[in-house]
């Protein structure tokens, strides 16, 4: 039997203790703790890693402070367009969606793509139509409306910018982002099966049909029982260039590295090509790593020995 373990992230970037109020920090920590507990309940009852990451990411999508599901940022048109992906390390099957609207929990739709279609990625109207056919729970526009996200959009439109989440610098732009928003989970169950899931609301004020790494298997999400499960958060263009999620697994498989060494090398590579952000990963022994190269990452993990939630680098 493997040691059960679960890890989560809620975005990475310029997250400083000096700019966080105690009340807001408490809210973030509560959201992370709740998601960990939801996933842990599945694993501790003997459930599978795939179910664990799905319910965990769903809990993060329901939490309005994270850029996914209910807390998704607004496009230039004032809409919420969401991406998500999920992968089963036991079977290497995967499912993903992009440009989905009014779906309460996009990660559930991504799993249905994996299980109910011969495809991996469905996008835009096709993905929305598939959601209707599958009877996935929907929500009206009002459900996704949050004041702080709407104000982010108004500021971005005023400045003529497209912005990533968690920005501390109102003048930051895509070529030099200061913040990066996504949620994700990785898990190892008692049988040593791995799974990963990732979900995002994209970028504030986006206009041109941009898809980031979250919807792309191998870039933002990857799982293989023979190596590890990975979920990324950061400036997606660089995670796509680096094929970052798969890169961790490849270093384990082809170089014979353990998870920690492979993750460190992958983070070094991400930094070399100019990428900001981080990722969470777990192997079949229940080993967890949560590396990142920016000032902070909303993150946490739970094992049989401990439960930890962190935000800042220090």
PDB file of C-alpha atoms in Angstrom:
ATOM      1  CA  UNK A   1       0.000   0.000   0.000  1.00  0.00           C
ATOM      2  CA  UNK A   2       1.208   3.479  -0.852  1.00  0.00           C
ATOM      3  CA  UNK A   3       1.040   6.432   1.494  1.00  0.00           C
ATOM      4  CA  UNK A   4      -1.959   8.566   0.606  1.00  0.00           C
ATOM      5  CA  UNK A   5      -1.194  12.205  -0.041  1.00  0.00           C
ATOM      6  CA  UNK A   6      -2.778  15.269  -1.597  1.00  0.00           C
ATOM      7  CA  UNK A   7      -1.442  18.709  -2.532  1.00  0.00           C
ATOM      8  CA  UNK A   8      -3.157  21.829  -3.864  1.00  0.00           C
ATOM      9  CA  UNK A   9      -2.377  25.279  -5.214  1.00  0.00           C
ATOM     10  CA  UNK A  10      -4.459  28.410  -5.670  1.00  0.00           C
ATOM     11  CA  UNK A  11      -2.211  30.562  -7.834  1.00  0.00           C
ATOM     12  CA  UNK A  12       1.273  32.035  -7.632  1.00  0.00           C
ATOM     13  CA  UNK A  13       2.965  35.379  -8.156  1.00  0.00           C
ATOM     14  CA  UNK A  14       3.714  38.583  -6.281  1.00  0.00           C
ATOM     15  CA  UNK A  15       2.000  37.625  -3.042  1.00  0.00           C
ATOM     16  CA  UNK A  16       3.519  39.622  -0.201  1.00  0.00           C
ATOM     17  CA  UNK A  17       2.806  39.505   3.513  1.00  0.00           C
ATOM     18  CA  UNK A  18       3.096  43.298   3.585  1.00  0.00           C
ATOM     19  CA  UNK A  19       0.123  43.730   1.244  1.00  0.00           C
ATOM     20  CA  UNK A  20      -2.136  41.104   2.839  1.00  0.00           C
ATOM     21  CA  UNK A  21      -4.593  41.948   5.603  1.00  0.00           C
ATOM     22  CA  UNK A  22      -4.980  39.415   8.426  1.00  0.00           C
ATOM     23  CA  UNK A  23      -8.643  38.981   7.516  1.00  0.00           C
ATOM     24  CA  UNK A  24      -7.929  38.232   3.851  1.00  0.00           C
ATOM     25  CA  UNK A  25      -5.088  35.869   4.708  1.00  0.00           C
ATOM     26  CA  UNK A  26      -7.415  33.990   7.037  1.00  0.00           C
ATOM     27  CA  UNK A  27      -9.960  33.639   4.243  1.00  0.00           C
ATOM     28  CA  UNK A  28      -7.372  32.264   1.834  1.00  0.00           C
ATOM     29  CA  UNK A  29      -6.094  29.788   4.393  1.00  0.00           C
ATOM     30  CA  UNK A  30      -9.624  28.666   5.175  1.00  0.00           C
ATOM     31  CA  UNK A  31     -10.321  28.036   1.495  1.00  0.00           C
ATOM     32  CA  UNK A  32      -7.155  25.988   1.114  1.00  0.00           C
ATOM     33  CA  UNK A  33      -7.785  23.990   4.298  1.00  0.00           C
ATOM     34  CA  UNK A  34     -11.334  23.198   3.245  1.00  0.00           C
ATOM     35  CA  UNK A  35     -10.242  21.930  -0.168  1.00  0.00           C
ATOM     36  CA  UNK A  36      -7.554  19.731   1.380  1.00  0.00           C
ATOM     37  CA  UNK A  37     -10.044  18.247   3.809  1.00  0.00           C
ATOM     38  CA  UNK A  38     -12.544  17.463   1.052  1.00  0.00           C
ATOM     39  CA  UNK A  39      -9.938  15.563  -0.952  1.00  0.00           C
ATOM     40  CA  UNK A  40      -8.468  13.867   2.083  1.00  0.00           C
ATOM     41  CA  UNK A  41     -11.854  12.489   3.052  1.00  0.00           C
ATOM     42  CA  UNK A  42     -12.016  10.659  -0.277  1.00  0.00           C
ATOM     43  CA  UNK A  43      -8.519   9.217   0.089  1.00  0.00           C
ATOM     44  CA  UNK A  44      -8.879   8.262   3.758  1.00  0.00           C
ATOM     45  CA  UNK A  45     -12.000   6.243   2.962  1.00  0.00           C
ATOM     46  CA  UNK A  46     -10.103   4.235   0.380  1.00  0.00           C
ATOM     47  CA  UNK A  47     -11.257   6.301  -2.597  1.00  0.00           C
ATOM     48  CA  UNK A  48      -9.258   6.861  -5.744  1.00  0.00           C
ATOM     49  CA  UNK A  49      -6.929   9.710  -6.577  1.00  0.00           C
ATOM     50  CA  UNK A  50      -9.024  10.766  -9.581  1.00  0.00           C
ATOM     51  CA  UNK A  51     -12.103  11.303  -7.421  1.00  0.00           C
ATOM     52  CA  UNK A  52      -9.980  13.108  -4.842  1.00  0.00           C
ATOM     53  CA  UNK A  53      -8.537  15.691  -7.233  1.00  0.00           C
ATOM     54  CA  UNK A  54     -11.928  16.280  -8.850  1.00  0.00           C
ATOM     55  CA  UNK A  55     -13.724  17.090  -5.596  1.00  0.00           C
ATOM     56  CA  UNK A  56     -10.772  19.099  -4.325  1.00  0.00           C
ATOM     57  CA  UNK A  57     -10.597  21.320  -7.388  1.00  0.00           C
ATOM     58  CA  UNK A  58     -14.384  21.658  -7.306  1.00  0.00           C
ATOM     59  CA  UNK A  59     -14.065  23.043  -3.775  1.00  0.00           C
ATOM     60  CA  UNK A  60     -11.452  25.528  -4.981  1.00  0.00           C
ATOM     61  CA  UNK A  61     -13.721  26.492  -7.884  1.00  0.00           C
ATOM     62  CA  UNK A  62     -16.509  27.204  -5.400  1.00  0.00           C
ATOM     63  CA  UNK A  63     -14.287  29.559  -3.393  1.00  0.00           C
ATOM     64  CA  UNK A  64     -14.666  33.104  -4.808  1.00  0.00           C
ATOM     65  CA  UNK A  65     -11.153  34.367  -4.007  1.00  0.00           C
ATOM     66  CA  UNK A  66      -9.426  31.998  -6.435  1.00  0.00           C
ATOM     67  CA  UNK A  67      -9.387  32.540 -10.194  1.00  0.00           C
ATOM     68  CA  UNK A  68     -11.431  29.493 -11.187  1.00  0.00           C
ATOM     69  CA  UNK A  69     -15.108  28.642 -11.246  1.00  0.00           C
ATOM     70  CA  UNK A  70     -17.048  31.152  -9.164  1.00  0.00           C
ATOM     71  CA  UNK A  71     -14.053  33.462  -8.737  1.00  0.00           C
ATOM     72  CA  UNK A  72     -13.092  33.576 -12.418  1.00  0.00           C
ATOM     73  CA  UNK A  73     -11.883  36.859 -13.881  1.00  0.00           C
ATOM     74  CA  UNK A  74     -13.759  38.707 -16.623  1.00  0.00           C
ATOM     75  CA  UNK A  75     -12.977  38.859 -20.328  1.00  0.00           C
ATOM     76  CA  UNK A  76     -13.024  42.154 -22.233  1.00  0.00           C
ATOM     77  CA  UNK A  77     -16.727  41.547 -22.962  1.00  0.00           C
ATOM     78  CA  UNK A  78     -17.489  41.125 -19.261  1.00  0.00           C
ATOM     79  CA  UNK A  79     -17.921  37.358 -19.503  1.00  0.00           C
ATOM     80  CA  UNK A  80     -16.372  34.493 -17.563  1.00  0.00           C
ATOM     81  CA  UNK A  81     -14.592  31.944 -19.757  1.00  0.00           C
ATOM     82  CA  UNK A  82     -13.053  28.970 -17.991  1.00  0.00           C
ATOM     83  CA  UNK A  83     -10.522  26.249 -18.792  1.00  0.00           C
ATOM     84  CA  UNK A  84      -9.827  23.001 -16.945  1.00  0.00           C
ATOM     85  CA  UNK A  85      -8.112  19.648 -17.356  1.00  0.00           C
ATOM     86  CA  UNK A  86      -7.762  16.355 -15.506  1.00  0.00           C
ATOM     87  CA  UNK A  87      -5.564  13.275 -15.995  1.00  0.00           C
ATOM     88  CA  UNK A  88      -5.600   9.748 -14.597  1.00  0.00           C
ATOM     89  CA  UNK A  89      -2.118   8.388 -13.935  1.00  0.00           C
ATOM     90  CA  UNK A  90      -3.289   4.768 -13.926  1.00  0.00           C
ATOM     91  CA  UNK A  91      -4.728   4.801 -17.445  1.00  0.00           C
ATOM     92  CA  UNK A  92      -3.029   7.905 -18.885  1.00  0.00           C
ATOM     93  CA  UNK A  93      -6.452   9.077 -19.993  1.00  0.00           C
ATOM     94  CA  UNK A  94      -7.170  12.793 -19.859  1.00  0.00           C
ATOM     95  CA  UNK A  95      -9.907  15.331 -20.497  1.00  0.00           C
ATOM     96  CA  UNK A  96      -9.913  19.102 -20.906  1.00  0.00           C
ATOM     97  CA  UNK A  97     -12.173  22.023 -21.772  1.00  0.00           C
ATOM     98  CA  UNK A  98     -11.598  25.629 -22.835  1.00  0.00           C
ATOM     99  CA  UNK A  99     -13.781  28.754 -23.216  1.00  0.00           C
ATOM    100  CA  UNK A 100     -16.588  27.239 -21.147  1.00  0.00           C
ATOM    101  CA  UNK A 101     -19.257  29.585 -19.810  1.00  0.00           C
ATOM    102  CA  UNK A 102     -21.811  29.224 -17.012  1.00  0.00           C
ATOM    103  CA  UNK A 103     -20.528  25.814 -15.907  1.00  0.00           C
ATOM    104  CA  UNK A 104     -20.402  25.833 -12.119  1.00  0.00           C
ATOM    105  CA  UNK A 105     -17.526  23.354 -11.867  1.00  0.00           C
ATOM    106  CA  UNK A 106     -15.477  23.145 -15.074  1.00  0.00           C
ATOM    107  CA  UNK A 107     -13.302  20.342 -13.688  1.00  0.00           C
ATOM    108  CA  UNK A 108     -16.331  18.032 -13.634  1.00  0.00           C
ATOM    109  CA  UNK A 109     -16.910  18.738 -17.313  1.00  0.00           C
ATOM    110  CA  UNK A 110     -13.256  18.006 -18.087  1.00  0.00           C
ATOM    111  CA  UNK A 111     -13.623  14.593 -16.471  1.00  0.00           C
ATOM    112  CA  UNK A 112     -16.709  13.875 -18.549  1.00  0.00           C
ATOM    113  CA  UNK A 113     -14.745  14.690 -21.698  1.00  0.00           C
ATOM    114  CA  UNK A 114     -12.258  12.049 -20.594  1.00  0.00           C
ATOM    115  CA  UNK A 115     -14.853   9.428 -19.737  1.00  0.00           C
ATOM    116  CA  UNK A 116     -17.678  10.054 -22.217  1.00  0.00           C
ATOM    117  CA  UNK A 117     -15.934  11.060 -25.445  1.00  0.00           C
ATOM    118  CA  UNK A 118     -13.052   9.750 -27.597  1.00  0.00           C
ATOM    119  CA  UNK A 119     -11.471  13.200 -27.362  1.00  0.00           C
ATOM    120  CA  UNK A 120      -9.213  15.017 -24.925  1.00  0.00           C
ATOM    121  CA  UNK A 121     -10.012  18.707 -25.464  1.00  0.00           C
ATOM    122  CA  UNK A 122     -13.342  20.377 -26.240  1.00  0.00           C
ATOM    123  CA  UNK A 123     -13.582  24.145 -26.605  1.00  0.00           C
ATOM    124  CA  UNK A 124     -16.034  27.042 -26.884  1.00  0.00           C
ATOM    125  CA  UNK A 125     -19.540  26.312 -28.179  1.00  0.00           C
ATOM    126  CA  UNK A 126     -18.824  22.627 -28.609  1.00  0.00           C
ATOM    127  CA  UNK A 127     -17.771  22.307 -24.993  1.00  0.00           C
ATOM    128  CA  UNK A 128     -20.801  24.287 -23.842  1.00  0.00           C
ATOM    129  CA  UNK A 129     -23.124  22.085 -25.895  1.00  0.00           C
ATOM    130  CA  UNK A 130     -21.485  18.968 -24.455  1.00  0.00           C
ATOM    131  CA  UNK A 131     -22.070  20.351 -20.956  1.00  0.00           C
ATOM    132  CA  UNK A 132     -25.776  20.693 -21.715  1.00  0.00           C
ATOM    133  CA  UNK A 133     -25.968  17.161 -23.101  1.00  0.00           C
ATOM    134  CA  UNK A 134     -24.271  15.776 -20.000  1.00  0.00           C
ATOM    135  CA  UNK A 135     -26.552  17.721 -17.671  1.00  0.00           C
ATOM    136  CA  UNK A 136     -23.620  19.386 -15.933  1.00  0.00           C
ATOM    137  CA  UNK A 137     -24.721  21.852 -13.282  1.00  0.00           C
ATOM    138  CA  UNK A 138     -24.824  25.371 -14.651  1.00  0.00           C
ATOM    139  CA  UNK A 139     -25.064  28.750 -12.976  1.00  0.00           C
ATOM    140  CA  UNK A 140     -26.246  32.172 -14.175  1.00  0.00           C
ATOM    141  CA  UNK A 141     -23.873  35.044 -14.855  1.00  0.00           C
ATOM    142  CA  UNK A 142     -24.711  36.496 -11.447  1.00  0.00           C
ATOM    143  CA  UNK A 143     -23.162  33.481  -9.702  1.00  0.00           C
ATOM    144  CA  UNK A 144     -19.759  34.302 -11.188  1.00  0.00           C
ATOM    145  CA  UNK A 145     -19.948  38.032 -10.470  1.00  0.00           C
ATOM    146  CA  UNK A 146     -17.590  39.218  -7.741  1.00  0.00           C
ATOM    147  CA  UNK A 147     -16.912  42.887  -7.047  1.00  0.00           C
ATOM    148  CA  UNK A 148     -13.132  42.615  -6.919  1.00  0.00           C
ATOM    149  CA  UNK A 149     -12.976  40.784 -10.269  1.00  0.00           C
ATOM    150  CA  UNK A 150     -15.271  43.350 -11.886  1.00  0.00           C
ATOM    151  CA  UNK A 151     -13.118  46.187 -10.600  1.00  0.00           C
ATOM    152  CA  UNK A 152     -10.041  44.432 -11.988  1.00  0.00           C
ATOM    153  CA  UNK A 153     -11.702  44.438 -15.389  1.00  0.00           C
ATOM    154  CA  UNK A 154     -12.616  48.131 -15.206  1.00  0.00           C
ATOM    155  CA  UNK A 155      -9.040  49.032 -14.254  1.00  0.00           C
ATOM    156  CA  UNK A 156      -7.615  46.870 -17.026  1.00  0.00           C
ATOM    157  CA  UNK A 157      -9.935  48.378 -19.655  1.00  0.00           C
ATOM    158  CA  UNK A 158      -9.067  51.875 -18.482  1.00  0.00           C
ATOM    159  CA  UNK A 159      -5.360  51.148 -18.824  1.00  0.00           C
ATOM    160  CA  UNK A 160      -5.782  49.157 -22.049  1.00  0.00           C
ATOM    161  CA  UNK A 161      -4.119  46.091 -20.531  1.00  0.00           C
ATOM    162  CA  UNK A 162      -4.627  42.354 -20.237  1.00  0.00           C
ATOM    163  CA  UNK A 163      -3.765  41.165 -16.758  1.00  0.00           C
ATOM    164  CA  UNK A 164      -3.046  37.987 -14.953  1.00  0.00           C
ATOM    165  CA  UNK A 165      -4.484  37.345 -11.500  1.00  0.00           C
ATOM    166  CA  UNK A 166      -3.108  38.385  -8.077  1.00  0.00           C
ATOM    167  CA  UNK A 167      -1.415  41.518  -9.491  1.00  0.00           C
ATOM    168  CA  UNK A 168       0.283  43.809  -7.022  1.00  0.00           C
ATOM    169  CA  UNK A 169       1.406  46.182  -9.753  1.00  0.00           C
ATOM    170  CA  UNK A 170      -1.511  47.818 -11.611  1.00  0.00           C
ATOM    171  CA  UNK A 171       0.786  48.609 -14.532  1.00  0.00           C
ATOM    172  CA  UNK A 172       1.960  45.020 -15.058  1.00  0.00           C
ATOM    173  CA  UNK A 173       1.280  43.534 -18.511  1.00  0.00           C
ATOM    174  CA  UNK A 174       1.527  40.130 -20.134  1.00  0.00           C
ATOM    175  CA  UNK A 175       5.183  40.455 -21.245  1.00  0.00           C
ATOM    176  CA  UNK A 176       6.203  41.013 -17.603  1.00  0.00           C
ATOM    177  CA  UNK A 177       3.440  39.617 -15.382  1.00  0.00           C
ATOM    178  CA  UNK A 178       3.600  39.941 -11.628  1.00  0.00           C
ATOM    179  CA  UNK A 179       0.886  37.465 -10.753  1.00  0.00           C
ATOM    180  CA  UNK A 180      -0.532  34.210 -11.963  1.00  0.00           C
ATOM    181  CA  UNK A 181      -3.869  32.608 -11.145  1.00  0.00           C
ATOM    182  CA  UNK A 182      -5.023  28.997 -11.382  1.00  0.00           C
ATOM    183  CA  UNK A 183      -6.117  26.257  -8.966  1.00  0.00           C
ATOM    184  CA  UNK A 184      -5.060  22.641  -8.975  1.00  0.00           C
ATOM    185  CA  UNK A 185      -4.665  19.383  -7.089  1.00  0.00           C
ATOM    186  CA  UNK A 186      -2.547  16.247  -7.264  1.00  0.00           C
ATOM    187  CA  UNK A 187      -3.083  13.076  -5.278  1.00  0.00           C
ATOM    188  CA  UNK A 188      -1.754   9.597  -4.563  1.00  0.00           C
ATOM    189  CA  UNK A 189      -4.240   7.022  -3.296  1.00  0.00           C
ATOM    190  CA  UNK A 190      -3.682   3.863  -1.261  1.00  0.00           C
ATOM    191  CA  UNK A 191      -3.058   1.803  -4.388  1.00  0.00           C
ATOM    192  CA  UNK A 192      -0.346   4.137  -5.621  1.00  0.00           C
ATOM    193  CA  UNK A 193      -2.521   5.565  -8.358  1.00  0.00           C
ATOM    194  CA  UNK A 194      -1.866   9.202  -9.235  1.00  0.00           C
ATOM    195  CA  UNK A 195      -4.073  11.945 -10.656  1.00  0.00           C
ATOM    196  CA  UNK A 196      -3.861  15.651 -11.388  1.00  0.00           C
ATOM    197  CA  UNK A 197      -6.456  18.366 -12.057  1.00  0.00           C
ATOM    198  CA  UNK A 198      -6.190  22.071 -12.886  1.00  0.00           C
ATOM    199  CA  UNK A 199      -8.760  24.849 -13.428  1.00  0.00           C
ATOM    200  CA  UNK A 200      -8.634  28.569 -14.247  1.00  0.00           C
ATOM    201  CA  UNK A 201     -10.647  31.613 -15.224  1.00  0.00           C
ATOM    202  CA  UNK A 202      -7.863  32.876 -17.498  1.00  0.00           C
ATOM    203  CA  UNK A 203      -6.782  36.514 -17.737  1.00  0.00           C
ATOM    204  CA  UNK A 204      -8.614  39.733 -16.999  1.00  0.00           C
ATOM    205  CA  UNK A 205      -9.641  41.668 -20.142  1.00  0.00           C
ATOM    206  CA  UNK A 206      -8.512  38.939 -22.559  1.00  0.00           C
ATOM    207  CA  UNK A 207      -9.813  39.474 -26.107  1.00  0.00           C
ATOM    208  CA  UNK A 208      -8.344  37.173 -28.688  1.00  0.00           C
ATOM    209  CA  UNK A 209      -9.333  33.637 -27.740  1.00  0.00           C
ATOM    210  CA  UNK A 210      -6.163  33.035 -25.758  1.00  0.00           C
ATOM    211  CA  UNK A 211      -5.772  29.583 -24.223  1.00  0.00           C
ATOM    212  CA  UNK A 212      -3.142  29.025 -21.557  1.00  0.00           C
ATOM    213  CA  UNK A 213      -1.453  25.928 -20.214  1.00  0.00           C
ATOM    214  CA  UNK A 214      -4.325  24.842 -17.966  1.00  0.00           C
ATOM    215  CA  UNK A 215      -6.294  23.226 -20.796  1.00  0.00           C
ATOM    216  CA  UNK A 216      -3.232  21.560 -22.329  1.00  0.00           C
ATOM    217  CA  UNK A 217      -2.219  18.120 -21.122  1.00  0.00           C
ATOM    218  CA  UNK A 218       1.531  18.040 -20.585  1.00  0.00           C
ATOM    219  CA  UNK A 219       1.839  21.791 -20.149  1.00  0.00           C
ATOM    220  CA  UNK A 220      -0.348  22.556 -17.142  1.00  0.00           C
ATOM    221  CA  UNK A 221      -1.478  19.076 -16.074  1.00  0.00           C
ATOM    222  CA  UNK A 222       0.058  15.612 -16.259  1.00  0.00           C
ATOM    223  CA  UNK A 223      -0.179  12.286 -14.412  1.00  0.00           C
ATOM    224  CA  UNK A 224       1.519   8.922 -14.874  1.00  0.00           C
ATOM    225  CA  UNK A 225       1.769   6.223 -12.217  1.00  0.00           C
ATOM    226  CA  UNK A 226       5.297   5.462 -13.385  1.00  0.00           C
ATOM    227  CA  UNK A 227       6.555   8.912 -12.461  1.00  0.00           C
ATOM    228  CA  UNK A 228       4.376  11.620 -10.914  1.00  0.00           C
ATOM    229  CA  UNK A 229       1.299  13.824 -11.087  1.00  0.00           C
ATOM    230  CA  UNK A 230       1.760  17.563 -11.678  1.00  0.00           C
ATOM    231  CA  UNK A 231      -0.454  20.671 -11.704  1.00  0.00           C
ATOM    232  CA  UNK A 232       0.999  24.041 -12.691  1.00  0.00           C
ATOM    233  CA  UNK A 233       0.220  27.671 -12.030  1.00  0.00           C
ATOM    234  CA  UNK A 234       1.948  30.589 -13.678  1.00  0.00           C
ATOM    235  CA  UNK A 235       2.403  32.539 -16.884  1.00  0.00           C
ATOM    236  CA  UNK A 236       0.918  29.896 -19.160  1.00  0.00           C
ATOM    237  CA  UNK A 237       2.822  30.768 -22.317  1.00  0.00           C
ATOM    238  CA  UNK A 238       6.089  29.719 -20.681  1.00  0.00           C
ATOM    239  CA  UNK A 239       4.600  26.552 -19.238  1.00  0.00           C
ATOM    240  CA  UNK A 240       3.542  25.662 -22.770  1.00  0.00           C
ATOM    241  CA  UNK A 241       7.009  26.365 -24.160  1.00  0.00           C
ATOM    242  CA  UNK A 242       8.591  24.270 -21.422  1.00  0.00           C
ATOM    243  CA  UNK A 243       5.904  21.537 -21.497  1.00  0.00           C
ATOM    244  CA  UNK A 244       6.429  21.933 -17.787  1.00  0.00           C
ATOM    245  CA  UNK A 245       4.074  19.355 -16.265  1.00  0.00           C
ATOM    246  CA  UNK A 246       5.388  16.589 -18.508  1.00  0.00           C
ATOM    247  CA  UNK A 247       8.954  17.779 -18.101  1.00  0.00           C
ATOM    248  CA  UNK A 248       8.964  16.748 -14.440  1.00  0.00           C
ATOM    249  CA  UNK A 249       7.739  13.254 -15.338  1.00  0.00           C
ATOM    250  CA  UNK A 250      10.179  12.944 -18.238  1.00  0.00           C
ATOM    251  CA  UNK A 251      13.168  13.765 -16.036  1.00  0.00           C
ATOM    252  CA  UNK A 252      12.080  11.044 -13.622  1.00  0.00           C
ATOM    253  CA  UNK A 253      11.482   8.496 -16.383  1.00  0.00           C
ATOM    254  CA  UNK A 254      14.439   9.115 -18.665  1.00  0.00           C
ATOM    255  CA  UNK A 255      17.072  10.458 -16.261  1.00  0.00           C
ATOM    256  CA  UNK A 256      16.128   8.274 -13.311  1.00  0.00           C
ATOM    257  CA  UNK A 257      15.764  11.245 -10.965  1.00  0.00           C
ATOM    258  CA  UNK A 258      13.634  11.231  -7.855  1.00  0.00           C
ATOM    259  CA  UNK A 259      10.698  13.648  -7.662  1.00  0.00           C
ATOM    260  CA  UNK A 260      12.516  16.380  -5.762  1.00  0.00           C
ATOM    261  CA  UNK A 261      15.504  16.497  -8.122  1.00  0.00           C
ATOM    262  CA  UNK A 262      13.297  16.342 -11.202  1.00  0.00           C
ATOM    263  CA  UNK A 263      11.095  19.158  -9.905  1.00  0.00           C
ATOM    264  CA  UNK A 264      14.096  21.336  -9.101  1.00  0.00           C
ATOM    265  CA  UNK A 265      15.533  20.853 -12.598  1.00  0.00           C
ATOM    266  CA  UNK A 266      12.182  21.644 -14.192  1.00  0.00           C
ATOM    267  CA  UNK A 267      11.821  24.814 -12.140  1.00  0.00           C
ATOM    268  CA  UNK A 268      15.337  25.849 -13.184  1.00  0.00           C
ATOM    269  CA  UNK A 269      14.390  25.290 -16.813  1.00  0.00           C
ATOM    270  CA  UNK A 270      11.201  27.324 -16.398  1.00  0.00           C
ATOM    271  CA  UNK A 271      13.210  30.167 -14.897  1.00  0.00           C
ATOM    272  CA  UNK A 272      15.789  30.002 -17.706  1.00  0.00           C
ATOM    273  CA  UNK A 273      13.149  30.533 -20.379  1.00  0.00           C
ATOM    274  CA  UNK A 274      11.611  33.455 -18.469  1.00  0.00           C
ATOM    275  CA  UNK A 275       8.619  31.807 -16.823  1.00  0.00           C
ATOM    276  CA  UNK A 276       7.168  32.820 -13.456  1.00  0.00           C
ATOM    277  CA  UNK A 277       5.096  30.566 -11.252  1.00  0.00           C
ATOM    278  CA  UNK A 278       5.264  27.113  -9.761  1.00  0.00           C
ATOM    279  CA  UNK A 279       3.702  23.686  -9.559  1.00  0.00           C
ATOM    280  CA  UNK A 280       2.712  20.918  -7.197  1.00  0.00           C
ATOM    281  CA  UNK A 281       3.654  17.281  -7.712  1.00  0.00           C
ATOM    282  CA  UNK A 282       3.337  13.892  -6.032  1.00  0.00           C
ATOM    283  CA  UNK A 283       4.822  10.468  -6.787  1.00  0.00           C
ATOM    284  CA  UNK A 284       3.500   6.952  -6.184  1.00  0.00           C
ATOM    285  CA  UNK A 285       5.153   6.795  -2.759  1.00  0.00           C
ATOM    286  CA  UNK A 286       3.232   9.829  -1.581  1.00  0.00           C
ATOM    287  CA  UNK A 287       6.211  12.191  -1.794  1.00  0.00           C
ATOM    288  CA  UNK A 288       5.097  15.805  -2.336  1.00  0.00           C
ATOM    289  CA  UNK A 289       6.941  18.842  -3.711  1.00  0.00           C
ATOM    290  CA  UNK A 290       5.635  22.399  -4.168  1.00  0.00           C
ATOM    291  CA  UNK A 291       8.365  24.469  -5.886  1.00  0.00           C
ATOM    292  CA  UNK A 292       7.930  28.008  -7.222  1.00  0.00           C
ATOM    293  CA  UNK A 293      10.182  30.863  -8.356  1.00  0.00           C
ATOM    294  CA  UNK A 294       8.104  33.925  -7.401  1.00  0.00           C
ATOM    295  CA  UNK A 295       7.299  35.720  -4.152  1.00  0.00           C
ATOM    296  CA  UNK A 296       4.443  33.463  -3.157  1.00  0.00           C
ATOM    297  CA  UNK A 297       2.106  30.610  -4.053  1.00  0.00           C
ATOM    298  CA  UNK A 298      -1.167  29.680  -2.375  1.00  0.00           C
ATOM    299  CA  UNK A 299      -0.443  26.053  -1.568  1.00  0.00           C
ATOM    300  CA  UNK A 300      -0.968  23.219   0.846  1.00  0.00           C
ATOM    301  CA  UNK A 301      -0.684  19.489   1.328  1.00  0.00           C
ATOM    302  CA  UNK A 302      -1.934  16.752   3.584  1.00  0.00           C
ATOM    303  CA  UNK A 303      -0.420  13.385   4.413  1.00  0.00           C
ATOM    304  CA  UNK A 304      -0.975  10.891   7.196  1.00  0.00           C
ATOM    305  CA  UNK A 305       1.585  12.818   9.245  1.00  0.00           C
ATOM    306  CA  UNK A 306       0.725  16.466   8.681  1.00  0.00           C
ATOM    307  CA  UNK A 307      -1.421  19.150   7.074  1.00  0.00           C
ATOM    308  CA  UNK A 308       0.285  22.333   5.917  1.00  0.00           C
ATOM    309  CA  UNK A 309      -1.040  25.498   4.249  1.00  0.00           C
ATOM    310  CA  UNK A 310       1.328  28.251   3.114  1.00  0.00           C
ATOM    311  CA  UNK A 311       1.138  31.461   1.090  1.00  0.00           C
ATOM    312  CA  UNK A 312       4.442  33.321   1.154  1.00  0.00           C
ATOM    313  CA  UNK A 313       7.975  32.327   0.194  1.00  0.00           C
ATOM    314  CA  UNK A 314       9.334  32.695   3.746  1.00  0.00           C
TER     315      UNK A 314
END
